[in-house]
Amino acid sequence: MDRRAAEVKALEGRLAYDFQDRSLLEAALTHSSVSDGANKKIRHNERLEFLGDRVLGLLAAEALVRQDPESREGELTRRQAALVSGKTCAQVARGLGLAGALRLSGSTSSQGGRDNDRILGDAMEALMAAVYLDGGLEAARGVFELAWREALAAAVTAAGKEPKTALQEWAMAQALPLPVYEMVSKVGPAHAPVFTVEARVQGYAPARATAASLREAEKGAARALLEREGVA
């Protein structure tokens, strides 16, 4: 077994996935520079990269919604974008040792292609597409959850806890009753109401917040109380 073949086999082991159609794996790991000149018929990873971007988008969105069902759409969108960015894909590729399995032209390799974020990120996207085509969505999900484990954990940690959850845990840590939320007022027309809510924790002054929905007002009040007490 030559050196690259050994690297490809090791990569499959780290992915915990064995390809049935090895031509898909080879295409995913082949950079377009290989098909330059006389090698135009060699299949490279650009088309797989296009599909892999969409597969990753779905899997990242699914994982974020499952891990943090309380987050708003805007926050989920920002975190998804970070998870599927070229930089993150390149980091994941490095963590898997994908560089050694890449098939590059001699000139691209000598110019540092194996440590190029764009090349690594594109190859990682293509690899996810190859897994999807070879084994279906469930196989792609398994590889994603394994390969993106650290990136997912970092995304959730960076987002911080949902304010009501954080306030509840803070109260429990002090052996206090659970927080109570009371709607102080609801004003405005029926199609555009504005809610003011008060969050209360026994032994502490209440905190208020106003928002266009009761849920967001409760979250804002919880956040305000935490910030005032120096917890958030």
Tab-separated table of N, CA, C and O in Angstrom, residues 1 4-13 17-30 43 48 127 130 134:
chain	number	residue	atom	x	y	z
A	1	MET	N	0.849	-1.194	0.000
A	1	MET	CA	0.000	0.000	0.000
A	1	MET	C	0.888	1.249	0.000
A	1	MET	O	1.767	1.386	0.846
A	4	ARG	N	-0.157	7.461	0.081
A	4	ARG	CA	-1.459	8.133	0.008
A	4	ARG	C	-2.596	7.160	0.271
A	4	ARG	O	-3.583	7.498	0.944
A	5	ALA	N	-2.495	5.942	-0.262
A	5	ALA	CA	-3.541	4.946	-0.022
A	5	ALA	C	-3.690	4.673	1.470
A	5	ALA	O	-4.808	4.499	1.982
A	6	ALA	N	-2.564	4.665	2.177
A	6	ALA	CA	-2.608	4.461	3.627
A	6	ALA	C	-3.287	5.647	4.320
A	6	ALA	O	-4.047	5.463	5.282
A	7	GLU	N	-3.033	6.846	3.828
A	7	GLU	CA	-3.663	8.035	4.395
A	7	GLU	C	-5.177	8.012	4.166
A	7	GLU	O	-5.958	8.389	5.046
A	8	VAL	N	-5.591	7.589	2.973
A	8	VAL	CA	-7.023	7.510	2.665
A	8	VAL	C	-7.695	6.479	3.574
A	8	VAL	O	-8.785	6.726	4.115
A	9	LYS	N	-7.051	5.342	3.750
A	9	LYS	CA	-7.613	4.309	4.621
A	9	LYS	C	-7.708	4.795	6.062
A	9	LYS	O	-8.710	4.547	6.764
A	10	ALA	N	-6.689	5.501	6.511
A	10	ALA	CA	-6.709	6.041	7.874
A	10	ALA	C	-7.817	7.075	8.031
A	10	ALA	O	-8.476	7.146	9.077
A	11	LEU	N	-8.032	7.866	6.988
A	11	LEU	CA	-9.106	8.861	7.024
A	11	LEU	C	-10.461	8.180	7.177
A	11	LEU	O	-11.307	8.629	7.971
A	12	GLU	N	-10.684	7.105	6.440
A	12	GLU	CA	-11.942	6.364	6.577
A	12	GLU	C	-12.124	5.874	8.009
A	12	GLU	O	-13.239	5.896	8.550
A	13	GLY	N	-11.040	5.445	8.618
A	13	GLY	CA	-11.127	4.988	10.000
A	13	GLY	C	-11.519	6.107	10.942
A	13	GLY	O	-12.343	5.914	11.847
A	17	TYR	N	-16.440	5.461	8.751
A	17	TYR	CA	-17.304	5.158	7.610
A	17	TYR	C	-16.475	4.543	6.493
A	17	TYR	O	-15.432	5.079	6.111
A	18	ASP	N	-16.930	3.404	5.967
A	18	ASP	CA	-16.270	2.730	4.856
A	18	ASP	C	-17.088	2.919	3.592
A	18	ASP	O	-18.278	2.564	3.552
A	19	PHE	N	-16.474	3.465	2.571
A	19	PHE	CA	-17.170	3.727	1.314
A	19	PHE	C	-17.421	2.441	0.535
A	19	PHE	O	-16.542	1.584	0.423
A	20	GLN	N	-18.625	2.348	-0.005
A	20	GLN	CA	-18.942	1.273	-0.927
A	20	GLN	C	-18.472	1.637	-2.333
A	20	GLN	O	-17.914	0.812	-3.046
A	21	ASP	N	-18.718	2.884	-2.735
A	21	ASP	CA	-18.279	3.384	-4.028
A	21	ASP	C	-17.029	4.228	-3.818
A	21	ASP	O	-17.103	5.403	-3.481
A	22	ARG	N	-15.884	3.628	-4.026
A	22	ARG	CA	-14.639	4.322	-3.717
A	22	ARG	C	-14.321	5.428	-4.721
A	22	ARG	O	-13.502	6.297	-4.446
A	23	SER	N	-15.003	5.393	-5.871
A	23	SER	CA	-14.799	6.476	-6.830
A	23	SER	C	-15.320	7.801	-6.271
A	23	SER	O	-14.792	8.873	-6.579
A	24	LEU	N	-16.354	7.741	-5.450
A	24	LEU	CA	-16.868	8.947	-4.800
A	24	LEU	C	-15.841	9.510	-3.823
A	24	LEU	O	-15.621	10.723	-3.768
A	25	LEU	N	-15.214	8.632	-3.069
A	25	LEU	CA	-14.192	9.068	-2.121
A	25	LEU	C	-13.016	9.690	-2.862
A	25	LEU	O	-12.517	10.751	-2.474
A	26	GLU	N	-12.581	9.044	-3.938
A	26	GLU	CA	-11.451	9.572	-4.709
A	26	GLU	C	-11.775	10.935	-5.308
A	26	GLU	O	-10.952	11.849	-5.296
A	27	ALA	N	-12.990	11.074	-5.839
A	27	ALA	CA	-13.387	12.358	-6.420
A	27	ALA	C	-13.399	13.457	-5.366
A	27	ALA	O	-12.957	14.587	-5.611
A	28	ALA	N	-13.897	13.146	-4.184
A	28	ALA	CA	-13.972	14.135	-3.108
A	28	ALA	C	-12.590	14.614	-2.685
A	28	ALA	O	-12.416	15.770	-2.286
A	29	LEU	N	-11.607	13.754	-2.787
A	29	LEU	CA	-10.256	14.077	-2.332
A	29	LEU	C	-9.355	14.595	-3.448
A	29	LEU	O	-8.177	14.873	-3.206
A	30	THR	N	-9.907	14.733	-4.642
A	30	THR	CA	-9.119	15.173	-5.791
A	30	THR	C	-9.369	16.648	-6.103
A	30	THR	O	-10.490	17.049	-6.415
A	43	ARG	N	-11.876	13.007	-12.626
A	43	ARG	CA	-12.988	13.568	-11.856
A	43	ARG	C	-12.452	14.246	-10.601
A	43	ARG	O	-11.706	13.642	-9.830
A	48	LEU	N	-19.000	17.957	-6.243
A	48	LEU	CA	-19.324	17.408	-4.930
A	48	LEU	C	-19.309	18.502	-3.861
A	48	LEU	O	-20.114	18.481	-2.927
A	127	LEU	N	-16.290	15.841	0.665
A	127	LEU	CA	-16.297	14.552	1.362
A	127	LEU	C	-17.662	14.282	1.996
A	127	LEU	O	-18.157	13.146	1.973
A	130	ALA	N	-19.900	13.145	-0.685
A	130	ALA	CA	-19.588	11.776	-1.078
A	130	ALA	C	-20.202	10.768	-0.106
A	130	ALA	O	-20.749	9.738	-0.518
A	134	ASP	N	-23.057	8.103	-1.067
A	134	ASP	CA	-22.698	6.698	-0.890
A	134	ASP	C	-23.585	5.983	0.127
A	134	ASP	O	-23.956	4.828	-0.066
